[in-house]
Coordinates of N, CA and C in Angstrom, one line a residue:
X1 N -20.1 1.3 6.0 CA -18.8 1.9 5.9 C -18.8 3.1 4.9
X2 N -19.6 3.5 3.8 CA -19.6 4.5 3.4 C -19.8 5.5 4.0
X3 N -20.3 5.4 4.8 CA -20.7 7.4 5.5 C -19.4 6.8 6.5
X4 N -18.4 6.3 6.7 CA -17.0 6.9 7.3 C -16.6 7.7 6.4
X5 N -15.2 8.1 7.3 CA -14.2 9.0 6.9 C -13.3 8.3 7.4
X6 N -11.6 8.6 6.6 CA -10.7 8.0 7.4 C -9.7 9.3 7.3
X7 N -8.1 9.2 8.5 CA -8.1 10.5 8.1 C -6.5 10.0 9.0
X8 N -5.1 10.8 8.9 CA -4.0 10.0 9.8 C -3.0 11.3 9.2
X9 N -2.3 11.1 9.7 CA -0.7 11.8 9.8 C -0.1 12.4 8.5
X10 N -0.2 13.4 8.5 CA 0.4 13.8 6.9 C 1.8 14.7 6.6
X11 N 2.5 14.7 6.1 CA 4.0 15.2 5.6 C 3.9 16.2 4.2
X12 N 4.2 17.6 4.7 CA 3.9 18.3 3.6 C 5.1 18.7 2.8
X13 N 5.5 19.0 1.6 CA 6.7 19.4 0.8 C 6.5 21.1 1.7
X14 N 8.0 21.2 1.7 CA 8.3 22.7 2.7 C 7.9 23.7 1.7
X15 N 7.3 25.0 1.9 CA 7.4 26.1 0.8 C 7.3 26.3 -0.3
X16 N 6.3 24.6 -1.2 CA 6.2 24.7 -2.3 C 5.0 23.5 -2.3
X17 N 4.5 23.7 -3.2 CA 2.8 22.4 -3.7 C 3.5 21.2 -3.8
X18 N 2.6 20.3 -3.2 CA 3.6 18.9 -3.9 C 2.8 18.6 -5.0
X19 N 3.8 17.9 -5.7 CA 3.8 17.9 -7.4 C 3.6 16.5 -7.2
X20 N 3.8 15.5 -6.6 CA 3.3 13.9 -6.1 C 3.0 13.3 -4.8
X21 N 2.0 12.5 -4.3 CA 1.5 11.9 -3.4 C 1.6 10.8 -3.1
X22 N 2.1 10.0 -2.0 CA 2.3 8.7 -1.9 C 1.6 8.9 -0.1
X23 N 0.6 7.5 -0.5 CA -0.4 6.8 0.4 C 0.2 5.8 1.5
X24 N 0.4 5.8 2.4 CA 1.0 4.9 3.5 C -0.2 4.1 4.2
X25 N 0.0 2.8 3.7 CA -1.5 1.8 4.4 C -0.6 0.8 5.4
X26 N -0.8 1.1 6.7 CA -0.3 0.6 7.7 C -1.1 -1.0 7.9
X27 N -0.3 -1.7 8.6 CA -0.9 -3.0 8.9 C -1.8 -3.3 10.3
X28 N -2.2 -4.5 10.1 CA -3.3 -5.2 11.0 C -2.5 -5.1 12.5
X29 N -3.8 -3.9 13.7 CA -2.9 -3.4 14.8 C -2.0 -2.7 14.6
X30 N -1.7 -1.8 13.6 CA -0.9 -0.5 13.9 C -2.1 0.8 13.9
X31 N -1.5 1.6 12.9 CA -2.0 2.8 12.5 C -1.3 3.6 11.8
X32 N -1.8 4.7 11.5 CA -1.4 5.5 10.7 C 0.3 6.2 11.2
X33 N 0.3 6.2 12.4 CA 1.7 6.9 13.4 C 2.8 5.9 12.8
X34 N 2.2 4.8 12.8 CA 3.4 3.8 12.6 C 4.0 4.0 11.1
X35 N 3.1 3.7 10.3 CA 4.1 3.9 8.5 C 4.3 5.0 8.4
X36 N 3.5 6.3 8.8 CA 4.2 7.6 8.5 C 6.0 8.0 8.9
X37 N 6.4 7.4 9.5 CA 7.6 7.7 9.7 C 8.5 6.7 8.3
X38 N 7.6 6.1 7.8 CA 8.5 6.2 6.4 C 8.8 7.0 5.4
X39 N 7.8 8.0 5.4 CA 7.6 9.6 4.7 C 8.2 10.2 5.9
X40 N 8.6 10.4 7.0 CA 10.0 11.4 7.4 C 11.2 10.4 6.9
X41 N 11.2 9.2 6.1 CA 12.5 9.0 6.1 C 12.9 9.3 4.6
X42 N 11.8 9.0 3.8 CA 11.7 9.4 2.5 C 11.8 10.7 2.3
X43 N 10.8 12.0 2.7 CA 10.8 13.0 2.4 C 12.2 13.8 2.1
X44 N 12.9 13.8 2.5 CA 14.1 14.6 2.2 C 14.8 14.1 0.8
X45 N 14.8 12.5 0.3 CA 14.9 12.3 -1.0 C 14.0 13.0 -1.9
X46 N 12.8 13.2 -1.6 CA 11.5 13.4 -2.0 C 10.7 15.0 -1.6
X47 N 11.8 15.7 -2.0 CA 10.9 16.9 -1.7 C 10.0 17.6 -1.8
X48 N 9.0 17.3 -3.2 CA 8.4 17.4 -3.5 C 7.0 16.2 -3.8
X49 N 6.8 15.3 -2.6 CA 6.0 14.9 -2.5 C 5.2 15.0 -1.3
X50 N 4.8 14.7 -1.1 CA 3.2 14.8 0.1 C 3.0 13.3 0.4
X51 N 3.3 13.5 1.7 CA 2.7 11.5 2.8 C 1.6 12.3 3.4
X52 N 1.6 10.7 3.3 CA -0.2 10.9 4.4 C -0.5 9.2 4.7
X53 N -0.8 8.8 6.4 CA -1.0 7.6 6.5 C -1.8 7.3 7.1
X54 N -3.5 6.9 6.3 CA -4.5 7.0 6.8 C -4.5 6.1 8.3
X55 N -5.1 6.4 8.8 CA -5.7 5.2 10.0 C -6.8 4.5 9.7
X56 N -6.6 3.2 9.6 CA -7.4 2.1 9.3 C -9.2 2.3 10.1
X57 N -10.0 2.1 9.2 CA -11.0 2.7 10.1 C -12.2 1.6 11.5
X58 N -10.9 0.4 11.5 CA -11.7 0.0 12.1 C -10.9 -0.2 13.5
X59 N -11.5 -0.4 14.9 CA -10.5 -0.4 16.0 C -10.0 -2.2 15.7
X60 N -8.8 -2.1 16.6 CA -8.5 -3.3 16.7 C -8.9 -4.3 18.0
X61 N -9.0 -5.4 17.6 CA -10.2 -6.2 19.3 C -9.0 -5.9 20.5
X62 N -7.8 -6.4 19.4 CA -6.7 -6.9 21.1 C -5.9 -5.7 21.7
X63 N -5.6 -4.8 20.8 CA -4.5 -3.9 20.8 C -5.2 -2.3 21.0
X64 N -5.4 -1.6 22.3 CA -5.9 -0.7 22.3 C -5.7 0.4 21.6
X65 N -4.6 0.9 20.6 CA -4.6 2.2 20.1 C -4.4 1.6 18.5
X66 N -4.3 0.6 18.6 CA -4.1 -0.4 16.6 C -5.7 -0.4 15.8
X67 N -5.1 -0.6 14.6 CA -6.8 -0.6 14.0 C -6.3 -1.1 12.7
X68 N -7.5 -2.0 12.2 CA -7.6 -3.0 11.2 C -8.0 -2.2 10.0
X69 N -8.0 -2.8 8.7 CA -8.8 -2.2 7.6 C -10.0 -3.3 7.4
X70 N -9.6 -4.5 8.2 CA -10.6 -5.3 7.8 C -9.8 -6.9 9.2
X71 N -11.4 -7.5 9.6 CA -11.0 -8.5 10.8 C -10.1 -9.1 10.1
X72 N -9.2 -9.7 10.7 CA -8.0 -11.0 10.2 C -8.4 -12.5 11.3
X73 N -9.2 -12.5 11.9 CA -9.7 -13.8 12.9 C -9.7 -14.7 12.1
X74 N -10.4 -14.7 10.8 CA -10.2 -15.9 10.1 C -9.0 -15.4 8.7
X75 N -8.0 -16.1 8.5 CA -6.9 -16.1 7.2 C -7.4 -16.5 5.7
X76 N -8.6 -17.4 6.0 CA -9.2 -17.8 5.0 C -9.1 -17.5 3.4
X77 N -8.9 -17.9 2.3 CA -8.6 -16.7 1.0 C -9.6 -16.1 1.2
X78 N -10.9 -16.5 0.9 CA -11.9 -16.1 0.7 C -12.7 -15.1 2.0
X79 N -12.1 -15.1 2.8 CA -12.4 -14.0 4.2 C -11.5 -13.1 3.9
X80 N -10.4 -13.5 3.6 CA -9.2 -11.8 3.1 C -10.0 -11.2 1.9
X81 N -10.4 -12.1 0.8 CA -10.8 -11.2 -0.4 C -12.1 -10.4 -0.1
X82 N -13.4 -10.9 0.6 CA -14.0 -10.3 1.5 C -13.8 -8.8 2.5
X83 N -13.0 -9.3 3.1 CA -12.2 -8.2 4.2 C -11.7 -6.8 3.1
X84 N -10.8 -7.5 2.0 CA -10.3 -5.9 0.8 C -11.4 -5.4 0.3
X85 N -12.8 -6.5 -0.4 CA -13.4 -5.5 -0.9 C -14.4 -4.7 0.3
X86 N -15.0 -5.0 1.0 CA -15.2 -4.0 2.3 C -14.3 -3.0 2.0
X87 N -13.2 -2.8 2.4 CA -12.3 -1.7 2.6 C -11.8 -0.5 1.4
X88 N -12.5 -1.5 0.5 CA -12.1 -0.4 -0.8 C -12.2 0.9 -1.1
X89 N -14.2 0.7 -1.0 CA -14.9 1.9 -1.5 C -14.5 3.0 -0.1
X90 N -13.8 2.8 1.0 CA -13.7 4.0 1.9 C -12.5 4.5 1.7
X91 N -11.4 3.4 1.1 CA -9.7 4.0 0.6 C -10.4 4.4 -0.4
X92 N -10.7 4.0 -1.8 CA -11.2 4.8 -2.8 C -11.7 6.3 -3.0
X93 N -12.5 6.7 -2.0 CA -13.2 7.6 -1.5 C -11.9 9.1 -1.2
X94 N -10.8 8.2 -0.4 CA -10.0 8.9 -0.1 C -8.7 9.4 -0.7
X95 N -8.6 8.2 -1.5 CA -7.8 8.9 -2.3 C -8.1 9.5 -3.5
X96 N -9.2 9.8 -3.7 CA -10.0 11.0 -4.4 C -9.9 12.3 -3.6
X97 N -10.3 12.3 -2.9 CA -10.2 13.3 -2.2 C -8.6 13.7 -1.5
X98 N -7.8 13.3 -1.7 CA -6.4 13.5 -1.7 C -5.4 13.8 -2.9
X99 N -6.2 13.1 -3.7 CA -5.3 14.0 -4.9 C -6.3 15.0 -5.6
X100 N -7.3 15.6 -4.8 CA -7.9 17.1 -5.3 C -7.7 17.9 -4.3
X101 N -7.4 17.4 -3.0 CA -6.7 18.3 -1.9 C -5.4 18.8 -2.6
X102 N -4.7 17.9 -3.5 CA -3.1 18.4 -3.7 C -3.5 19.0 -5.3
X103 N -4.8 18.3 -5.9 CA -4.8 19.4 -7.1 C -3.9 18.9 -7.8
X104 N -3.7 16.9 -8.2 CA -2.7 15.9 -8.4 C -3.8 14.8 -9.3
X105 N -2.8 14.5 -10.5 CA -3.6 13.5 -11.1 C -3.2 12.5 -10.9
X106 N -4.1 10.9 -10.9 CA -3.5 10.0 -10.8 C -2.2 9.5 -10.8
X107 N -1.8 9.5 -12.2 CA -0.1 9.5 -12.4 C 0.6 10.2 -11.2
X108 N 0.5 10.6 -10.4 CA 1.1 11.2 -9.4 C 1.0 10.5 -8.3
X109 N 0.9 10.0 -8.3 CA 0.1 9.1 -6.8 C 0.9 7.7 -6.7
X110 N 1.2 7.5 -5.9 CA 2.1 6.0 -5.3 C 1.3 5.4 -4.4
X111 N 1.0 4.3 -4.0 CA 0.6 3.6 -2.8 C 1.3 3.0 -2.4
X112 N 1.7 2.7 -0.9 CA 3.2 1.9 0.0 C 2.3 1.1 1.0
X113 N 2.1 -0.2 0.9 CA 1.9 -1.1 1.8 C 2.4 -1.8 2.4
X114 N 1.9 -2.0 4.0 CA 2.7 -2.9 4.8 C 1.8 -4.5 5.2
X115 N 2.1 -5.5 4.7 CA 0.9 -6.5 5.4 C -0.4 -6.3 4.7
X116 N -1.0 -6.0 6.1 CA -2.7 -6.1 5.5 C -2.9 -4.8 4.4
X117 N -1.9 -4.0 5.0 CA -1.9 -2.8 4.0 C -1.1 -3.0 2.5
X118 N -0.5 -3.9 2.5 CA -0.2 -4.3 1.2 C -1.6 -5.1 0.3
X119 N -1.9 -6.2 1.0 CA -3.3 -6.7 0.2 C -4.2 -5.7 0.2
X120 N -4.2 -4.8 0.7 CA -5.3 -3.4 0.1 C -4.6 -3.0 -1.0
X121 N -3.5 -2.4 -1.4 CA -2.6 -1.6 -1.8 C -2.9 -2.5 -3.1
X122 N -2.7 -3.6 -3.7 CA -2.3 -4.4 -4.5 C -3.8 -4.5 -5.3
X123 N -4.7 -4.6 -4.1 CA -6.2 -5.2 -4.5 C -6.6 -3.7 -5.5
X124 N -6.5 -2.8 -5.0 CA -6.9 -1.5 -5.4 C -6.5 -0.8 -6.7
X125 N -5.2 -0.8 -6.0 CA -4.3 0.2 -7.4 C -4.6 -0.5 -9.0
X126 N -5.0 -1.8 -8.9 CA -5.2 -2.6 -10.5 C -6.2 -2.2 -10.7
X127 N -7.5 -1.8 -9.5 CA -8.6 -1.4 -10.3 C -9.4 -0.3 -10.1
X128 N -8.4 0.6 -10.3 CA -8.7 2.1 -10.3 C -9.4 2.0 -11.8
X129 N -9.9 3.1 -12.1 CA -10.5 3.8 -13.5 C -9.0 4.2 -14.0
X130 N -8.2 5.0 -13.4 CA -6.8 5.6 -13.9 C -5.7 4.9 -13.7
X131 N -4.5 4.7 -14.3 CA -3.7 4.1 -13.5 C -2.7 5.0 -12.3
X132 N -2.4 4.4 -11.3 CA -1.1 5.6 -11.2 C 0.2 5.0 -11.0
X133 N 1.0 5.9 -10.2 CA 2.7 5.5 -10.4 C 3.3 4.6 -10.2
X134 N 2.8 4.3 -9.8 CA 3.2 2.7 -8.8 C 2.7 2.3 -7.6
X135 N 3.1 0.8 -7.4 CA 3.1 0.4 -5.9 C 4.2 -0.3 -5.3
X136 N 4.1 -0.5 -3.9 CA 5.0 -0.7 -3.2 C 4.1 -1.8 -2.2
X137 N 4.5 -3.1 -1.9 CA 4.2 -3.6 -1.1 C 4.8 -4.7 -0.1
X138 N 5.2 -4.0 1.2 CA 6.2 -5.1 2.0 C 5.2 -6.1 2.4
X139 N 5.8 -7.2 2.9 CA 5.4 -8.4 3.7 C 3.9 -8.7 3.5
X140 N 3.4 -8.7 2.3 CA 1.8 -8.5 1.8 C 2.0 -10.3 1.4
X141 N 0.6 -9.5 0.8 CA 0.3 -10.9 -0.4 C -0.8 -10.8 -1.2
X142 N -1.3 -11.1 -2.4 CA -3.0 -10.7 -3.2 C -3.5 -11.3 -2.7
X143 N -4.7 -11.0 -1.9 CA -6.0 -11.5 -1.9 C -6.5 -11.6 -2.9
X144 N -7.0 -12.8 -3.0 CA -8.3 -13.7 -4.2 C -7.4 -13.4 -5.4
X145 N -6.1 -14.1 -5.8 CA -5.6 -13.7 -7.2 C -6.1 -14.4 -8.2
X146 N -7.2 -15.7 -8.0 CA -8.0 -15.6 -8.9 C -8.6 -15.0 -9.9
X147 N -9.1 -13.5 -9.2 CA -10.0 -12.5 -10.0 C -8.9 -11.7 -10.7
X148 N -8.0 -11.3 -10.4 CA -6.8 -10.6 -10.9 C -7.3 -10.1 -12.5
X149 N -7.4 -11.3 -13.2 CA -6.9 -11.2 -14.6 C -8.7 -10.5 -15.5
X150 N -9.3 -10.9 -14.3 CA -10.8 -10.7 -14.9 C -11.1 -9.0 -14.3
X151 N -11.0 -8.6 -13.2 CA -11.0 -7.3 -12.4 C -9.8 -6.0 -12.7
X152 N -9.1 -6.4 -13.2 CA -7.8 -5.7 -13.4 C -8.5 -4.3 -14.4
X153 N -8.0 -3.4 -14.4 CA -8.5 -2.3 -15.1 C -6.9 -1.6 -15.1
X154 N -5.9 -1.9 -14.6 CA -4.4 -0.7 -15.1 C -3.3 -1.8 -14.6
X155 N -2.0 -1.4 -15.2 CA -1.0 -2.6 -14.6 C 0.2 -1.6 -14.2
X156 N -0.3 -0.7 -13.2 CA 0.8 0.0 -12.5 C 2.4 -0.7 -12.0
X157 N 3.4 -0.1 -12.1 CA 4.5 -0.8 -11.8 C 4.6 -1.1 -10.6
X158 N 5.0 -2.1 -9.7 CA 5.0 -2.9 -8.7 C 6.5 -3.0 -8.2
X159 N 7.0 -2.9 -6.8 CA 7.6 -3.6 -6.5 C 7.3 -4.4 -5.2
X160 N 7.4 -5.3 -4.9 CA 7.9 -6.4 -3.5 C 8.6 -7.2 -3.1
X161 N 8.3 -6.2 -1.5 CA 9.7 -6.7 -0.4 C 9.6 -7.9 0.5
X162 N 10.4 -8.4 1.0 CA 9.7 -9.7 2.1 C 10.8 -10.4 2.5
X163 N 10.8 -10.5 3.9 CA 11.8 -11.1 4.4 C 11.7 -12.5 4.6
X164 N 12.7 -13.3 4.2 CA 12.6 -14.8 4.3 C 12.5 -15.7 5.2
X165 N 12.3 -14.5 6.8 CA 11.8 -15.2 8.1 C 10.9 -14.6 8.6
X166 N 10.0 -14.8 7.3 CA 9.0 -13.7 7.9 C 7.9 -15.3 8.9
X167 N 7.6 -14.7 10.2 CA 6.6 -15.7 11.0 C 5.2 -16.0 10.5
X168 N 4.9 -14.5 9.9 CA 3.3 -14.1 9.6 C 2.9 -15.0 8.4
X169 N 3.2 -13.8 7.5 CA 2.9 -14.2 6.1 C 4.6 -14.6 5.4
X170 N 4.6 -16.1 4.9 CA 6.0 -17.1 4.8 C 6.1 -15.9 3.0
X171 N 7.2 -16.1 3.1 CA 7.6 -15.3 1.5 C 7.5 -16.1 0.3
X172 N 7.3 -16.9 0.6 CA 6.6 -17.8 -0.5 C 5.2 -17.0 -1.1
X173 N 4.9 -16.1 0.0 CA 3.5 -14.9 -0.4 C 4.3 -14.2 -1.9
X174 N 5.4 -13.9 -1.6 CA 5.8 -13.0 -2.3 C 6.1 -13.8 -3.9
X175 N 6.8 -14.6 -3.9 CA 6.7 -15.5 -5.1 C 5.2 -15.4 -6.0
X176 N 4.4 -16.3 -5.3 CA 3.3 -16.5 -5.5 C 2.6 -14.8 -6.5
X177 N 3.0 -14.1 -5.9 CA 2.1 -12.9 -6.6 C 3.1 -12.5 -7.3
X178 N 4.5 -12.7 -7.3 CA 5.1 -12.1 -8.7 C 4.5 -12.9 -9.8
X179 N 4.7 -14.8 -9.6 CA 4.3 -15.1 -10.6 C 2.8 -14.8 -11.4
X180 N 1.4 -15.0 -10.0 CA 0.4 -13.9 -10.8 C 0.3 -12.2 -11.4
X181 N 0.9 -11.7 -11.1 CA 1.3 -10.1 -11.3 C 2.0 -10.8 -12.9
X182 N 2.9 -11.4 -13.0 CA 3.9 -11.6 -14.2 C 3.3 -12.2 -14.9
X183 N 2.0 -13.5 -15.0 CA 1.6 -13.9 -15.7 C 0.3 -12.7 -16.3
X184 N -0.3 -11.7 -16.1 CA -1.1 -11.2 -16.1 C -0.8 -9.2 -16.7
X185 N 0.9 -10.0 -17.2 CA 1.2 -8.6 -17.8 C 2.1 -7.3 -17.1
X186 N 2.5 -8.0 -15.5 CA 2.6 -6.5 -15.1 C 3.9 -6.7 -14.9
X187 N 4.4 -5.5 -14.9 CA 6.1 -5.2 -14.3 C 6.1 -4.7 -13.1
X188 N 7.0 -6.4 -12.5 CA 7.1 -6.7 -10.9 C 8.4 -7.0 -10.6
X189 N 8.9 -5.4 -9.7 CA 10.2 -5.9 -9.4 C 10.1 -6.4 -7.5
X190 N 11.1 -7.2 -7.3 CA 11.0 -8.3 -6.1 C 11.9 -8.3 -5.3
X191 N 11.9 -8.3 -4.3 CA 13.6 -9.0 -3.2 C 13.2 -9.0 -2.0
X192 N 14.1 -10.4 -1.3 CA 13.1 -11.0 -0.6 C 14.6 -10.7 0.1
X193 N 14.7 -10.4 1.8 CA 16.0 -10.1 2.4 C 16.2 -11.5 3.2
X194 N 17.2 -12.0 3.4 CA 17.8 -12.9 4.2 C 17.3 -12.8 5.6
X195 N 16.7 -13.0 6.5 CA 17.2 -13.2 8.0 C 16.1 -12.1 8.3
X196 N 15.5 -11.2 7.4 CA 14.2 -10.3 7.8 C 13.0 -11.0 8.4
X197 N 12.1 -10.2 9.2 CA 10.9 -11.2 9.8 C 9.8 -10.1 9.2
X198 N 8.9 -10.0 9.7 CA 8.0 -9.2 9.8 C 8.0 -7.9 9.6
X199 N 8.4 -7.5 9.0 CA 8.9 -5.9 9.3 C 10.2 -5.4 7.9
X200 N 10.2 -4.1 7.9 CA 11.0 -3.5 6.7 C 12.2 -3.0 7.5
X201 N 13.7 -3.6 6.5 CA 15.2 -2.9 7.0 C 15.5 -2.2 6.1
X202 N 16.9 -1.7 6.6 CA 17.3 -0.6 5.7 C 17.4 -0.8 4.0
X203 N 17.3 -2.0 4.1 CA 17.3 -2.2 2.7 C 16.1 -2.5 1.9
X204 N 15.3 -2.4 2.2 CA 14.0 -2.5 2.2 C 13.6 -0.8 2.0
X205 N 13.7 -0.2 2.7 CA 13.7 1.4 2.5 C 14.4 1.9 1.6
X206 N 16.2 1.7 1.0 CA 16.4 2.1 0.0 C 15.6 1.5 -1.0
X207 N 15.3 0.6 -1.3 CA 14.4 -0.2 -2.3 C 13.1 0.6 -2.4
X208 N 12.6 1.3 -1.4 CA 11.5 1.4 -1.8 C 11.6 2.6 -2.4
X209 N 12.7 3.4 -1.6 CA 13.1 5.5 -2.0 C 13.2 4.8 -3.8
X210 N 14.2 4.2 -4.0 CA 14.4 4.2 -5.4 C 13.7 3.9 -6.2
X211 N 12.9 3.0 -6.1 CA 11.4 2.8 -6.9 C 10.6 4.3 -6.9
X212 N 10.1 5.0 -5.8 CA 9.4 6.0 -5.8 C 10.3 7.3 -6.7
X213 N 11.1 7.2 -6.4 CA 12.7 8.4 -7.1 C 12.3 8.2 -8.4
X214 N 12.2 6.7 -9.3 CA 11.8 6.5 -10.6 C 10.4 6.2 -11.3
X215 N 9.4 6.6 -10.2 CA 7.7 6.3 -11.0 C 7.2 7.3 -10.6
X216 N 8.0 8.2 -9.8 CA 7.2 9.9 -9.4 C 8.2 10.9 -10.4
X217 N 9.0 10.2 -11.0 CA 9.9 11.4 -11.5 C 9.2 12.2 -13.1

């Protein structure tokens, strides 16, 4: 997986450098087309940041144009913690190379996950060398929070979203990692929507603009 590249949809600030960068990690069977339209919905709050939503670099078995960051056949803890670290060193890779495309220091940098893209998002951002602005992660959950407290290297500010009908992953995911994120020092803001499944609503998107509005500012 190291000699890949990964590479997806990007949103530029109009007529001026962006001054911050937020990462969109799409979930298990989408792609990058799908979360980027969170950055056209953000951008106009956010005019001076830069999306970009890579495409997952692996195809997906069932869904002809979807693609995984890592197989989900087995749910296993220990086959998801497996599956993140695989996928790291090639997001790692790239978001180096994304904030010297923008000529952006860490502190500049946001990560927004959805799902599988959230257990990347969560796995990662704690164990950068630098910290940056935050994270964001819908309908996720940590892989292996076991290691959390021993692997942690920054305690970037957190929020997560999750609907309480969710089919996939039950929001009880989301509990579960505030209380490891909270026992382990970090500031984790939460809300879980009524009657949501799988997927982000409008309130879920204000939630996320305003977190980003206040860790990019």
């Amino acid at each position: 997986m190291s000699e890949m590249t990964i590479d997806g949809p990007r949103i530029h600030p109009v007529g001026r450098p962006a001054r911050s960068l937020v990462v969109l990690l799409h979930g298990y069977g989408a792609d990058g087309n799908d979360l980027i339209e969170l950055g056209r919905i953000w951008s106009a709050s956010l005019p001076d940041t830069a999306f970009v939503a890579p495409h997952a670099p692996q195809p997906h078995p069932e869904a002809p144009i979807g693609r995984q960051w890592f197989p989900l056949a087995d749910v296993d803890p220990g086959t998801l913690r497996e599956g993140v670290l695989s996928a790291t060193p090639l997001l790692d890779t790239f978001l180096d190379a994304e904030l010297a495309r923008h000529k952006l220091t860490e502190d500049r940098l946001a990560l927004v996950g959805f799902s599988q893209g959230t257990m990347l998002a969560l796995h990662i951002a704690v164990r950068r060398a630098r910290q940056m602005a935050g994270v964001i992660g819908y309908s996720g959950l940590i892989p292996g929070p076991e290691f959390l407290a021993a692997e942690m290297k920054q305690r970037p500010p957190i929020l997560l979203v999750h609907g309480d009908a969710d089919p996939l992953i039950p929001s009880l995911a989301l509990f579960a990692a505030t209380r490891v994120l909270g026992d382990a020092g970090f500031k984790v803001e939460w809300h879980v929507e009524p009657g949501l499944g799988h997927g982000i609503d409008e309130k879920g998107l204000a939630l996320g603009l305003a977190f980003l509005k206040r860790v990019l500012a």
